[in-house]
mmCIF file of C-alpha atoms and ligand atoms in Angstrom:
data_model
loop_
_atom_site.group_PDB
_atom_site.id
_atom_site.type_symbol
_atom_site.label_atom_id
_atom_site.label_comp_id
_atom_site.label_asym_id
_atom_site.label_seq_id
_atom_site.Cartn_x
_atom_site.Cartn_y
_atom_site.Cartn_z
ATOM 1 C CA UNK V 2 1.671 16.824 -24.585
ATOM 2 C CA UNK V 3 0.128 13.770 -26.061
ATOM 3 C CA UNK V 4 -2.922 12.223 -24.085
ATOM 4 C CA UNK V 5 -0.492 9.132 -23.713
ATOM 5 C CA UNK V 6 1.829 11.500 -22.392
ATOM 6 C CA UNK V 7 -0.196 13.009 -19.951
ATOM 7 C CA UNK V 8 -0.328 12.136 -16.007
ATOM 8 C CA UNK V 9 -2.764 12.499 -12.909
ATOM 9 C CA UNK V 10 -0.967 15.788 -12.433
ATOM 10 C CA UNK V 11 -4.002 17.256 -14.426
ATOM 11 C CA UNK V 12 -6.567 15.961 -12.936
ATOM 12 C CA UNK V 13 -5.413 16.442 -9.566
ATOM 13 C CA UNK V 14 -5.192 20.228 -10.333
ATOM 14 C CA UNK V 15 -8.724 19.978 -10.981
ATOM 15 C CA UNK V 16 -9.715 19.199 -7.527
ATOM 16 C CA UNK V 17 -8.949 21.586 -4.423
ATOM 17 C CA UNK V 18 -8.631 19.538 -0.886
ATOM 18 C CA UNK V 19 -10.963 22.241 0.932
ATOM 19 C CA UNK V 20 -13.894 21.503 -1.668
ATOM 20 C CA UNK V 21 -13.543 17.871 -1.384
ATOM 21 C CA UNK V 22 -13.258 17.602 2.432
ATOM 22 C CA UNK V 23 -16.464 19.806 2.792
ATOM 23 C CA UNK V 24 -18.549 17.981 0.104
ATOM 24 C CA UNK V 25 -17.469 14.319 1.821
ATOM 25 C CA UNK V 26 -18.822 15.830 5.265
ATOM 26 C CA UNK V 27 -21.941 17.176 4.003
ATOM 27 C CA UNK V 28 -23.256 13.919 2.357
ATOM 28 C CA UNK V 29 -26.142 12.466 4.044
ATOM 29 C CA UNK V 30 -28.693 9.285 5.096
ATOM 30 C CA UNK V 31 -29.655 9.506 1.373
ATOM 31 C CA UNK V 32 -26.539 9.853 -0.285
ATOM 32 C CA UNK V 33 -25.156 6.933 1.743
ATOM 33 C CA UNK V 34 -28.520 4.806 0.892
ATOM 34 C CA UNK V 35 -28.292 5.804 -2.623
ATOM 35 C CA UNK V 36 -24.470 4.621 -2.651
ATOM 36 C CA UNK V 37 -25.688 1.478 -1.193
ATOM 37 C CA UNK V 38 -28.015 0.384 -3.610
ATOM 38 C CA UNK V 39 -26.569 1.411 -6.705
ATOM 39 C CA UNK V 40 -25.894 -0.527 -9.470
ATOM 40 C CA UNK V 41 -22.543 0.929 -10.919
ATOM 41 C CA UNK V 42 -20.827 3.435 -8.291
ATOM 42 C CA UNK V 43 -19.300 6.730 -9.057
ATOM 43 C CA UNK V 44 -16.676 8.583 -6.738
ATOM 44 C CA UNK V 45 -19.468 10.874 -5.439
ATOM 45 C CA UNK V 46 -21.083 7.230 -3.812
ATOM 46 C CA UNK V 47 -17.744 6.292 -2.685
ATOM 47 C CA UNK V 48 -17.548 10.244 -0.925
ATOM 48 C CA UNK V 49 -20.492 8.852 0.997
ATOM 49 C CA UNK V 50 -19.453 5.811 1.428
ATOM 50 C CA UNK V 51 -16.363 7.171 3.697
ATOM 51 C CA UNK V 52 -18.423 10.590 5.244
ATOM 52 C CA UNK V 53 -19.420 10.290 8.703
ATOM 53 C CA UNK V 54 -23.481 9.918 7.442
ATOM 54 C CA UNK V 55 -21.965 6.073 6.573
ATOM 55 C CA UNK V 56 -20.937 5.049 10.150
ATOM 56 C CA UNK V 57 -24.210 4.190 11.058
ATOM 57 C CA UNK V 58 -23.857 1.659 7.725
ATOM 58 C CA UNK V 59 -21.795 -0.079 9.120
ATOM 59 C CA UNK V 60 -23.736 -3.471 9.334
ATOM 60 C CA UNK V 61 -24.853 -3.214 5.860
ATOM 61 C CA UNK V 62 -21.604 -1.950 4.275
ATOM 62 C CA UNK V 63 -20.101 -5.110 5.879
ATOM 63 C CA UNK V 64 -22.360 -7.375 4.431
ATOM 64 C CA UNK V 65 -22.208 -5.703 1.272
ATOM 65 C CA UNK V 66 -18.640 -5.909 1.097
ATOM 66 C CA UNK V 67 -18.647 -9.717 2.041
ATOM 67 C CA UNK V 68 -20.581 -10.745 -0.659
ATOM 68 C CA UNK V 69 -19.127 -8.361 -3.401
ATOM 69 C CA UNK V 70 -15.159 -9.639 -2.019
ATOM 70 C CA UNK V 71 -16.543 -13.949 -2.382
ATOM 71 C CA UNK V 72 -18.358 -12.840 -5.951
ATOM 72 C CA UNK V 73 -15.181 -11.699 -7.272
ATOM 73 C CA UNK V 74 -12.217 -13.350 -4.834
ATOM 74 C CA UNK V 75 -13.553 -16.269 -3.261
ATOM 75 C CA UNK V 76 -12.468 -17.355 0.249
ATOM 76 C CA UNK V 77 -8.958 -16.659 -0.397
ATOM 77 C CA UNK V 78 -6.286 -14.719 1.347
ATOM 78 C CA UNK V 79 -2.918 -14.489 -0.373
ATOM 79 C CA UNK V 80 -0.080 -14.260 2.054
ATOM 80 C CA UNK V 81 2.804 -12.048 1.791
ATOM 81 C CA UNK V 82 5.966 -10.916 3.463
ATOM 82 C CA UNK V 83 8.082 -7.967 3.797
ATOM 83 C CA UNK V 84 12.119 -8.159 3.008
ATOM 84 C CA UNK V 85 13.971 -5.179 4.280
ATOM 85 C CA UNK V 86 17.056 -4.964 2.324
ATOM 86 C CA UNK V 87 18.279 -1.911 3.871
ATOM 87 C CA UNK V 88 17.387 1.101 5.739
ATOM 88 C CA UNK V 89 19.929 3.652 4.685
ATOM 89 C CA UNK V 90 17.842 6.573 3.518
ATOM 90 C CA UNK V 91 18.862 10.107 2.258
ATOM 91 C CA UNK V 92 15.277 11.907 2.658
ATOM 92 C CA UNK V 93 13.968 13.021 6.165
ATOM 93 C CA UNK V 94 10.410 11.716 6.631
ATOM 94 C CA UNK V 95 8.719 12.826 9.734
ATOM 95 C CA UNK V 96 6.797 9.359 10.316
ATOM 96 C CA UNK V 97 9.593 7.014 9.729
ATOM 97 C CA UNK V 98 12.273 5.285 11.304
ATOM 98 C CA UNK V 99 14.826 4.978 8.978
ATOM 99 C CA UNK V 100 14.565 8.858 8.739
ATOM 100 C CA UNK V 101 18.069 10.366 8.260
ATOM 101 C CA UNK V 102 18.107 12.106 11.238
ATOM 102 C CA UNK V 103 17.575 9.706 12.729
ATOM 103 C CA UNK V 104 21.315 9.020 14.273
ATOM 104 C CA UNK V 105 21.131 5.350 14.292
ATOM 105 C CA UNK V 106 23.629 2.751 12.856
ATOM 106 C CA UNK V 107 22.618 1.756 9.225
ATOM 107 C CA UNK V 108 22.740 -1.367 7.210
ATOM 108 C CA UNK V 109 22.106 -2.625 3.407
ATOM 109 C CA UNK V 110 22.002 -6.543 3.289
ATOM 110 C CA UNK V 111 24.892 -8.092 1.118
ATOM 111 C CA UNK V 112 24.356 -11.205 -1.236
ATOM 112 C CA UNK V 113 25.146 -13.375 1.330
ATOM 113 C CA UNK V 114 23.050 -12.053 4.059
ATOM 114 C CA UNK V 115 19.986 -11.867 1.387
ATOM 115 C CA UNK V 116 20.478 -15.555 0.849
ATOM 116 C CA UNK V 117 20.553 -16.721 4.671
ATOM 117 C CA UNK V 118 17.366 -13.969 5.065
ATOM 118 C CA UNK V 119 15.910 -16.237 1.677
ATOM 119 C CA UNK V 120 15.983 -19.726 3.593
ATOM 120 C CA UNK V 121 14.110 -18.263 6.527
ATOM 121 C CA UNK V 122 11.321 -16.814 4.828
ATOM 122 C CA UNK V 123 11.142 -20.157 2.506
ATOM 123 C CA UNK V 124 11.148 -21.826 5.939
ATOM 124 C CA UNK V 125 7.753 -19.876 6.752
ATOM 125 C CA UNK V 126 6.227 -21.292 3.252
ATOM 126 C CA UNK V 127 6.396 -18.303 1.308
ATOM 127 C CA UNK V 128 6.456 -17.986 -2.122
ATOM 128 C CA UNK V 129 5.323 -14.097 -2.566
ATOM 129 C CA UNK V 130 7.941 -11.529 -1.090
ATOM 130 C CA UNK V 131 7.526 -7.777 -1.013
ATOM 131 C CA UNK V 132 11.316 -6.330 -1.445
ATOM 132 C CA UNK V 133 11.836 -2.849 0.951
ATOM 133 C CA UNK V 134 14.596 -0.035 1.180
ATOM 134 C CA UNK V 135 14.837 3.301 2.452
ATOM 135 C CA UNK V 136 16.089 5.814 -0.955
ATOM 136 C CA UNK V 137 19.777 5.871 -0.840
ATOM 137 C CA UNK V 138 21.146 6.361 -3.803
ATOM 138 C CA UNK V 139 24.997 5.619 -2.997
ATOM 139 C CA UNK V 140 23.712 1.580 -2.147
ATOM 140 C CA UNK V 141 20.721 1.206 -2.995
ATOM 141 C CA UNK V 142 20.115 1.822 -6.661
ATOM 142 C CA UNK V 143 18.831 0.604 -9.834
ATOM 143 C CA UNK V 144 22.185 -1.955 -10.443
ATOM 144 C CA UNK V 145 21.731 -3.092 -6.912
ATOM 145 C CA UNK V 146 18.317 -3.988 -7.299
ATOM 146 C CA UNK V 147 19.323 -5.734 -10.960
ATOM 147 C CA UNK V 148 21.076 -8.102 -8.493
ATOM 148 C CA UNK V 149 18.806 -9.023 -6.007
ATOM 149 C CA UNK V 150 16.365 -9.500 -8.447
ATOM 150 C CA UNK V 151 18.521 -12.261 -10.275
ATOM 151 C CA UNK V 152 19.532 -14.028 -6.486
ATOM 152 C CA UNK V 153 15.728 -13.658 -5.938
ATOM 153 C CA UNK V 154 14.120 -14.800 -8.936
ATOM 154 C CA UNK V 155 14.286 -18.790 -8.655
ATOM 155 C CA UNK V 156 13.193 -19.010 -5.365
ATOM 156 C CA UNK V 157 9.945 -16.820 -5.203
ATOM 157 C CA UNK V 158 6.974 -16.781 -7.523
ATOM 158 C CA UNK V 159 5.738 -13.467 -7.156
ATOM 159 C CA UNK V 160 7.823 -10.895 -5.810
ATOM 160 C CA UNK V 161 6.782 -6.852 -4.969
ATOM 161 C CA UNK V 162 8.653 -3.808 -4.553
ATOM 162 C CA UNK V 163 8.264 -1.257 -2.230
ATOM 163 C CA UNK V 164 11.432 0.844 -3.042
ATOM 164 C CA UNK V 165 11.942 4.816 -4.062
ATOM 165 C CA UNK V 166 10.501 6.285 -7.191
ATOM 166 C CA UNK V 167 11.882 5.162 -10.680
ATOM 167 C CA UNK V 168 11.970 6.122 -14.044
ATOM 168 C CA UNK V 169 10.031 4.128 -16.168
ATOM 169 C CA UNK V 170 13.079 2.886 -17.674
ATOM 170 C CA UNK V 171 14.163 1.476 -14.737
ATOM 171 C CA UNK V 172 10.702 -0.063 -14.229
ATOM 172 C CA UNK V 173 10.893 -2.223 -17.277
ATOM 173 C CA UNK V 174 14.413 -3.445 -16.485
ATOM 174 C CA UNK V 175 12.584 -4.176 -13.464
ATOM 175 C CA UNK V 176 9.430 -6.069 -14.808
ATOM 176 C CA UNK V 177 12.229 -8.088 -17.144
ATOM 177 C CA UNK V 178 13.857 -9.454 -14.018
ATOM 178 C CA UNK V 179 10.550 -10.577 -12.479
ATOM 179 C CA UNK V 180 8.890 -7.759 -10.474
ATOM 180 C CA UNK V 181 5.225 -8.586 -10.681
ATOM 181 C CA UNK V 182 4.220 -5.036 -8.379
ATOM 182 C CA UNK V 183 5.365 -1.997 -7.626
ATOM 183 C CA UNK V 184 3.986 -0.524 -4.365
ATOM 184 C CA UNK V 185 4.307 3.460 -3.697
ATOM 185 C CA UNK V 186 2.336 5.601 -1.605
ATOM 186 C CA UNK V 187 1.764 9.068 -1.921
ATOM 187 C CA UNK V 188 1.370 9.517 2.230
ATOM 188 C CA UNK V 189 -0.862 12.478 1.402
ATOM 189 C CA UNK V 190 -2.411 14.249 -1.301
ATOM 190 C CA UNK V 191 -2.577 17.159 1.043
ATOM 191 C CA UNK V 192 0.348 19.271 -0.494
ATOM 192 C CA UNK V 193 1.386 21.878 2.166
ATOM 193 C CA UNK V 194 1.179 19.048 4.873
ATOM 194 C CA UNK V 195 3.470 16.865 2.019
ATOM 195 C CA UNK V 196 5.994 19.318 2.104
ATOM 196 C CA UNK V 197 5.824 19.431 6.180
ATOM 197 C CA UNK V 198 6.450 15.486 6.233
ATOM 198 C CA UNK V 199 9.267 15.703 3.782
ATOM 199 C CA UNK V 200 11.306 18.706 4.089
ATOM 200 C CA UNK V 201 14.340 17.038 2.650
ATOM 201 C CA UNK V 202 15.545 14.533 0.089
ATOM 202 C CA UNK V 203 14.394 13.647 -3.461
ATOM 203 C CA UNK V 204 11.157 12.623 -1.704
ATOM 204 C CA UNK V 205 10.140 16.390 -0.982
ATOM 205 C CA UNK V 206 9.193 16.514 -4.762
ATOM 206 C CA UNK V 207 5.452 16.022 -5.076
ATOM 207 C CA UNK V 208 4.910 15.820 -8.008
ATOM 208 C CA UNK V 209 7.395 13.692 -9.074
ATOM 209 C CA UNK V 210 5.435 10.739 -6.226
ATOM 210 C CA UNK V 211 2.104 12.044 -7.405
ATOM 211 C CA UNK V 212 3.439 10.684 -11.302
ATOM 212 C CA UNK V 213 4.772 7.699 -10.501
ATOM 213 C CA UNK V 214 1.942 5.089 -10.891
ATOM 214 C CA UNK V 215 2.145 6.845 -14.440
ATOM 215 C CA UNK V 216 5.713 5.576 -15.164
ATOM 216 C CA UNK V 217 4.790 2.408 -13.618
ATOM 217 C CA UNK V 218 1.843 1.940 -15.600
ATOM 218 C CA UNK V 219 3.990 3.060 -18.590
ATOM 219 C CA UNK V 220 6.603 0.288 -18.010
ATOM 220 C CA UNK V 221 3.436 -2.102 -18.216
ATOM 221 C CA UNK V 222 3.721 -3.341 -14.718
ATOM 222 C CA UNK V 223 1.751 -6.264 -13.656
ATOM 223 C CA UNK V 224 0.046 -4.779 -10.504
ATOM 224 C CA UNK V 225 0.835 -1.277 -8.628
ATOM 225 C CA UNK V 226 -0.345 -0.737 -4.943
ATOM 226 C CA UNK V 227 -1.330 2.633 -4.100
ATOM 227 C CA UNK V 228 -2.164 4.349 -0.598
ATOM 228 C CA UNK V 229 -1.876 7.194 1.726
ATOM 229 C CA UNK V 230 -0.158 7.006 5.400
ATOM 230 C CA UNK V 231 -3.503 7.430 7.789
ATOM 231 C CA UNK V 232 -2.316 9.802 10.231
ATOM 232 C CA UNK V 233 -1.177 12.512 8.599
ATOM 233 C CA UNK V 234 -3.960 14.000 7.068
ATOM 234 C CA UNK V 235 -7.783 13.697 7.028
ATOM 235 C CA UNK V 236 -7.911 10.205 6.121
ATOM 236 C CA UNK V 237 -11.410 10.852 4.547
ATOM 237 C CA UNK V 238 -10.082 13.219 2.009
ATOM 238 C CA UNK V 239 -6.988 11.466 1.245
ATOM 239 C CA UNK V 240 -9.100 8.495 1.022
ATOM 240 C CA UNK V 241 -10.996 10.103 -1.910
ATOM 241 C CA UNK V 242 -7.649 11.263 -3.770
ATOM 242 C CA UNK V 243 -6.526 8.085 -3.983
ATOM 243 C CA UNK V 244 -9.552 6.639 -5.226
ATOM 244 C CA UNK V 245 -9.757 9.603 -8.051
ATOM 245 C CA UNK V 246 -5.944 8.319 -8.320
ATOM 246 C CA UNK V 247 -6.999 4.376 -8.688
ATOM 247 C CA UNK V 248 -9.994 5.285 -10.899
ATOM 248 C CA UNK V 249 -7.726 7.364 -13.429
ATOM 249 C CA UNK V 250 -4.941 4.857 -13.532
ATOM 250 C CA UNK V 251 -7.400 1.621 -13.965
ATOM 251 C CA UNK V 252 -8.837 3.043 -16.832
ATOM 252 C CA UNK V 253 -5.307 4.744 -18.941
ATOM 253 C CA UNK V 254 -3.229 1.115 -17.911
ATOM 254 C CA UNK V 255 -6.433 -1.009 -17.796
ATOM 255 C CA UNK V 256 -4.025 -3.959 -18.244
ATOM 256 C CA UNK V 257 -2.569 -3.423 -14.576
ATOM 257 C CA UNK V 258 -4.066 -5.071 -11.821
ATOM 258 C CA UNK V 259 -4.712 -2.552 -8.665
ATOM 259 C CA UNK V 260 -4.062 -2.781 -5.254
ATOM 260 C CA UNK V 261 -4.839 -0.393 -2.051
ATOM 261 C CA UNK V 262 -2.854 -0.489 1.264
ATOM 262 C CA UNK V 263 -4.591 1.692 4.727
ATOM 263 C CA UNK V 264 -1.067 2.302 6.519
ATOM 264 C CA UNK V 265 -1.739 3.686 10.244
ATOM 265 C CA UNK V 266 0.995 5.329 11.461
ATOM 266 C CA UNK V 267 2.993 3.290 13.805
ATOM 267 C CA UNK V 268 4.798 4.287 16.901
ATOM 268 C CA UNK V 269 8.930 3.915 15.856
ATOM 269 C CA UNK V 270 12.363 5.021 17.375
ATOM 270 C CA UNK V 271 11.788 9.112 18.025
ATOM 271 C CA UNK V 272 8.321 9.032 16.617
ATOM 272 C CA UNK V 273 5.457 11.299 15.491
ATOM 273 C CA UNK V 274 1.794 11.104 16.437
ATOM 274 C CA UNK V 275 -1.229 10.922 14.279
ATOM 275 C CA UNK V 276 -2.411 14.376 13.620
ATOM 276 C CA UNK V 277 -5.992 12.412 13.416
ATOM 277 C CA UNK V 278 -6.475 9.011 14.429
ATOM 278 C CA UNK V 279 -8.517 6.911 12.914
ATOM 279 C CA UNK V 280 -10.502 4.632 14.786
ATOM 280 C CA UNK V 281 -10.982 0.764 13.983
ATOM 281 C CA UNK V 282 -14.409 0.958 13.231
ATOM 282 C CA UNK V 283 -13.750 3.856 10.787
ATOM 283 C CA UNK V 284 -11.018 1.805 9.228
ATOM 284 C CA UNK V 285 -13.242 -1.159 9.003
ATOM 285 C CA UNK V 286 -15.893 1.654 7.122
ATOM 286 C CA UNK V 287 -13.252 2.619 4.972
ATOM 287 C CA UNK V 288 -12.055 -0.970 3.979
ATOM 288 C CA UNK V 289 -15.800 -1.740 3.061
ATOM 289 C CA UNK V 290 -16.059 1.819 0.858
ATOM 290 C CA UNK V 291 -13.229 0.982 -1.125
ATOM 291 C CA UNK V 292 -14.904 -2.812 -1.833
ATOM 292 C CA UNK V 293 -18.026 -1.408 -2.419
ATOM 293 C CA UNK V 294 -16.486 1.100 -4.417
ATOM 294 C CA UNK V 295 -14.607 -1.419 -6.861
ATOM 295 C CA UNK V 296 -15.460 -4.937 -7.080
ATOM 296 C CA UNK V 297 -11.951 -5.368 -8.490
ATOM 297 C CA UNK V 298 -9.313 -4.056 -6.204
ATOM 298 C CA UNK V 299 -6.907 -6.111 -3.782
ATOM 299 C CA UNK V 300 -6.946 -4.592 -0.745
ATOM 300 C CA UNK V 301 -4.050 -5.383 1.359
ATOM 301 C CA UNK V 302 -3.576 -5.097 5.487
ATOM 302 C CA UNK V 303 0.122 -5.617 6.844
ATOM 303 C CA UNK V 304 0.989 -6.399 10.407
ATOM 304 C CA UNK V 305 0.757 -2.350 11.123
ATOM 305 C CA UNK V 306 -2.803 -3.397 12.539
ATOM 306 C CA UNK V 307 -3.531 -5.554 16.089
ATOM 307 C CA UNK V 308 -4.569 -9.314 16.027
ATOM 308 C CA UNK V 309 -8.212 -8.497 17.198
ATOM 309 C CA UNK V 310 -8.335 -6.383 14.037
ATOM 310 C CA UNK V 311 -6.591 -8.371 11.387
ATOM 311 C CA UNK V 312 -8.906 -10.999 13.063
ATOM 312 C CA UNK V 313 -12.237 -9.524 12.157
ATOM 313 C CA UNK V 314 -11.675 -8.161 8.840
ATOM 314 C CA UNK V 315 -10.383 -10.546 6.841
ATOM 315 C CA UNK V 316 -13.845 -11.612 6.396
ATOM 316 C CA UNK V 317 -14.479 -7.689 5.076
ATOM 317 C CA UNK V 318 -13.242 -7.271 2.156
ATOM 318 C CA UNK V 319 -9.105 -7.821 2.635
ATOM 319 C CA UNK V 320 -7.729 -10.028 -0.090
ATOM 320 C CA UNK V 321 -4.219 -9.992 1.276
ATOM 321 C CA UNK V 322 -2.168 -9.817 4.599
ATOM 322 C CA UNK V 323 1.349 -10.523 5.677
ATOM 323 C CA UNK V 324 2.618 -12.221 8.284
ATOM 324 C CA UNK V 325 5.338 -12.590 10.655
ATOM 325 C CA UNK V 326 6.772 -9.610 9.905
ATOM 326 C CA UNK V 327 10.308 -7.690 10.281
ATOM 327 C CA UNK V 328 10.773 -4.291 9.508
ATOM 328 C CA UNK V 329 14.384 -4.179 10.192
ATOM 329 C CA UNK V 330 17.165 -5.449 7.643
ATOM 330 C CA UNK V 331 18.149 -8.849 8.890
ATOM 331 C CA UNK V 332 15.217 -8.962 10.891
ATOM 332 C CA UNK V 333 14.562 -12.652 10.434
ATOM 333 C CA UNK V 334 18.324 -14.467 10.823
ATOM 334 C CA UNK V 335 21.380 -11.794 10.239
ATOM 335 C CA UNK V 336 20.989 -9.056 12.677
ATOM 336 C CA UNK V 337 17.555 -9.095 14.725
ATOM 337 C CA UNK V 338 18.728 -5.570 16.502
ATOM 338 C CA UNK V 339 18.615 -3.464 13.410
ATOM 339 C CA UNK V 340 16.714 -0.350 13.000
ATOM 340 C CA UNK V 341 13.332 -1.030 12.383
ATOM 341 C CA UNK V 342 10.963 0.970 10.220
ATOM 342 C CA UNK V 343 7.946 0.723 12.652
ATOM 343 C CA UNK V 344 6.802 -1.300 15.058
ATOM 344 C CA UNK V 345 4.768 -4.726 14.625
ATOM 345 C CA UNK V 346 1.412 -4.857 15.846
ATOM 346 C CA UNK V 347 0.163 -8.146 15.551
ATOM 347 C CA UNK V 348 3.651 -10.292 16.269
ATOM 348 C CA UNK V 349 1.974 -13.841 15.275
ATOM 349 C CA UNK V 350 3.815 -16.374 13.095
ATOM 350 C CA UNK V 351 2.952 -16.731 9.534
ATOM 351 C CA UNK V 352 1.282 -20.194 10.256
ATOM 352 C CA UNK V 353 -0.709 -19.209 13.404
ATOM 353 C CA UNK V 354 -2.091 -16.429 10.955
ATOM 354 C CA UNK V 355 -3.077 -18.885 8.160
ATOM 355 C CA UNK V 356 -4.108 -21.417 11.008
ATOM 356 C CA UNK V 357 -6.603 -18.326 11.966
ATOM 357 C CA UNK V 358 -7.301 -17.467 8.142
ATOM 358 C CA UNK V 359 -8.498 -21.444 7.581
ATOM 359 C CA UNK V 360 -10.224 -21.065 11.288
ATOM 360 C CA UNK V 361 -12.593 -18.569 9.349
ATOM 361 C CA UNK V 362 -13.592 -20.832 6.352
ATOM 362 C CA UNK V 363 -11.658 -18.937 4.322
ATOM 363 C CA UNK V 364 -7.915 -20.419 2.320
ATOM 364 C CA UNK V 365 -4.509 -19.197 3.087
ATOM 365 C CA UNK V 366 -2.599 -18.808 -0.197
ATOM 366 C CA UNK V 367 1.231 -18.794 -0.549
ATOM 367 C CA UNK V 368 0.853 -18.582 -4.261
ATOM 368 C CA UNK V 369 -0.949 -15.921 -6.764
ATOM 369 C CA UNK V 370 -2.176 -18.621 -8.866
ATOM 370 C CA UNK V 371 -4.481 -16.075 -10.398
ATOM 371 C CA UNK V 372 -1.133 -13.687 -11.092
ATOM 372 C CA UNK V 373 0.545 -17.269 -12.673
ATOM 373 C CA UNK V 374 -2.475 -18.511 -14.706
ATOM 374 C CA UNK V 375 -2.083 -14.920 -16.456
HETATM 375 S S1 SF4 T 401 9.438 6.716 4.472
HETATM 376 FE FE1 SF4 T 401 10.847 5.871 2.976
HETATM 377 S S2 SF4 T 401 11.851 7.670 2.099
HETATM 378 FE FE2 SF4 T 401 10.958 8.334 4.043
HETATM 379 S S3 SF4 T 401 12.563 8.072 5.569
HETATM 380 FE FE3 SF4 T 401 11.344 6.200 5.544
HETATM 381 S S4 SF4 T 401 12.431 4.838 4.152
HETATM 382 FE FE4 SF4 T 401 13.165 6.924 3.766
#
């Protein structure tokens, strides 16, 4: 295998889950201080910077992050929004609605019921949409995607994908129709508790997640979004996979832009509790590690999380948030009774959320200008 060949597979092999968790929960007062003041940070800081030694960091971790996120960012917030195009899925997921055994009425959106979702969302002044469906290969495939993209295409600047995982084939046809970022998250680098999630369906493979930011940065996509689902595992350790995971990738496809997503696992029709939960304040911590961390990455907080929160953080480190939200297909003008994935949190409009962004001193943006200047 050729180095350009290669994949995080390797690396990950390199690193046992037991060894990892025990080494983030011994750090200490020192190890945190020493993260704090460093220069240049390595992923043993950024163990320290998520351990429980750190919570009592808080204050200065905040402020840390503040200044590092307005060095590099500004006081700018891009706005986003979700498109469900269907939640037919073939894979059983233990966390998600759109699970198939789930026995609930399906539906993928047609042409026509894309379009009349399109005005709304343009109504709501947004010019960045993140495209979503459940993996069912029968509907929702490559072809069908081909199409939406070119009904799509004139009417958004930037649009993301958060859709099943791709050859890298498929990911250039893809970037050629406009994609600017793929979004997949590995839910946990814990891989007995993977396999317990996802007991059926292409999505039981592993491996096959744990490569695909490879193939996507292979197919020289703009930006890829990684993450785990925080809930299912110990988010500390999972927390420092996918930063080994961001830190590998940013340096082999060092012409993709990086982005990271903290996904709390949502109540939804028939649902599953969090194995841990994480508290606010440890999600704040963890949102100010990962900022700390790298001065480069967007880090991204949906509607998953309550007003109060989304409230307080964007001044932490968050670069990008969506707003008025649905999870279902249709959600916003064909069919507002369709499954949805999970439940909203914070249920405010997309202009009382930029009202409360600009409240803050800080810009709402409906535009990457940043992603169009390059
Ligand atoms: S998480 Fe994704 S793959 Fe799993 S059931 Fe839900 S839509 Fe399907």
């Amino acid at each position: 295998m050729t180095p350009k060949d290669s994949n995080f597979t390797t690396l990950f092999n390199q690193h046992n889950w037991q060894d990892v968790k025990k080494s983030i929960y011994s750090k200490t007062n020192n190890d945190v201080e020493r993260a704090l003041s460093a220069n240049t940070r390595t992923l043993e800081d950024f163990k320290a910077l998520i351990s429980p030694a750190a919570s009592t960091y808080l204050e200065q971790m905040a402020a840390l992050s503040q200044h590092l996120t307005q060095k590099r960012f500004g006081k700018v917030i891009q706005m986003y929004v979700p498109l469900y195009l269907s939640n037919e899925c073939n894979n059983i997921c233990t966390y998600c609605g759109f699970s198939y055994d789930n026995k609930v009425r399906r539906k993928t959106l047609s042409p026509i019921e894309i379009m009349q979702e399109v005005a709304v969302i343009k109504k709501m002044g947004y010019n960045h949409v993140l495209l979503v469906t459940g993996e069912a290969n029968q509907s929702v495939h490559i072809d069908y995607f081909k199409k939406v993209l070119k009904l799509l295409q004139p009417h958004f600047s930037q649009i993301s994908m958060e859709v099943q995982p791709l050859e890298w084939k498929e990911y250039s046809e893809l970037k050629a129709l406009g994609v600017n970022t793929i979004l997949v998250y590995q839910e946990t680098y814990h891989q007995e508790d993977y396999k317990k999630h996802h007991p059926k369906g292409k999505k039981s493979n592993f491996q096959y997640r744990l490569e695909t930011p490879d193939r996507i940065g292979k197919a020289g996509i703009h930006k890829m979004g990684l993450g785990v689902l925080i809930g299912l595992e110990d988010w500390r350790t999972d927390s420092f996979f996918t930063a080994l995971h961001l830190t590998y990738l940013e340096k082999k496809y060092w012409q993709s832009k990086f982005s990271i997503s903290f996904p709390r696992l949502r109540p939804f029709s028939g649902g599953l509790e969090p194995k841990i939960a994480m508290s606010d304040r440890e999600l704040a911590q963890l949102i100010c590690a990962y900022r700390i961390f790298n001065e480069e990455v967007e880090l991204s907080i949906s509607t998953r999380e309550s007003d109060i929160f989304r409230d307080n953080i964007i001044k932490l480190g968050i670069t990008s948030i969506s707003a008025g939200s649905k999870t279902n297909p249709g959600g916003y003008a064909v069919e507002s009774q369709s499954l949805e994935q999970f439940e909203i949190s914070d249920e405010r409009s997309a202009t009382e959320i930029a009202q409360m962004i600009n409240n803050q001193g800080y810009e709402a943006v409906w535009k990457d200008w940043f992603l169009l200047a390059n």
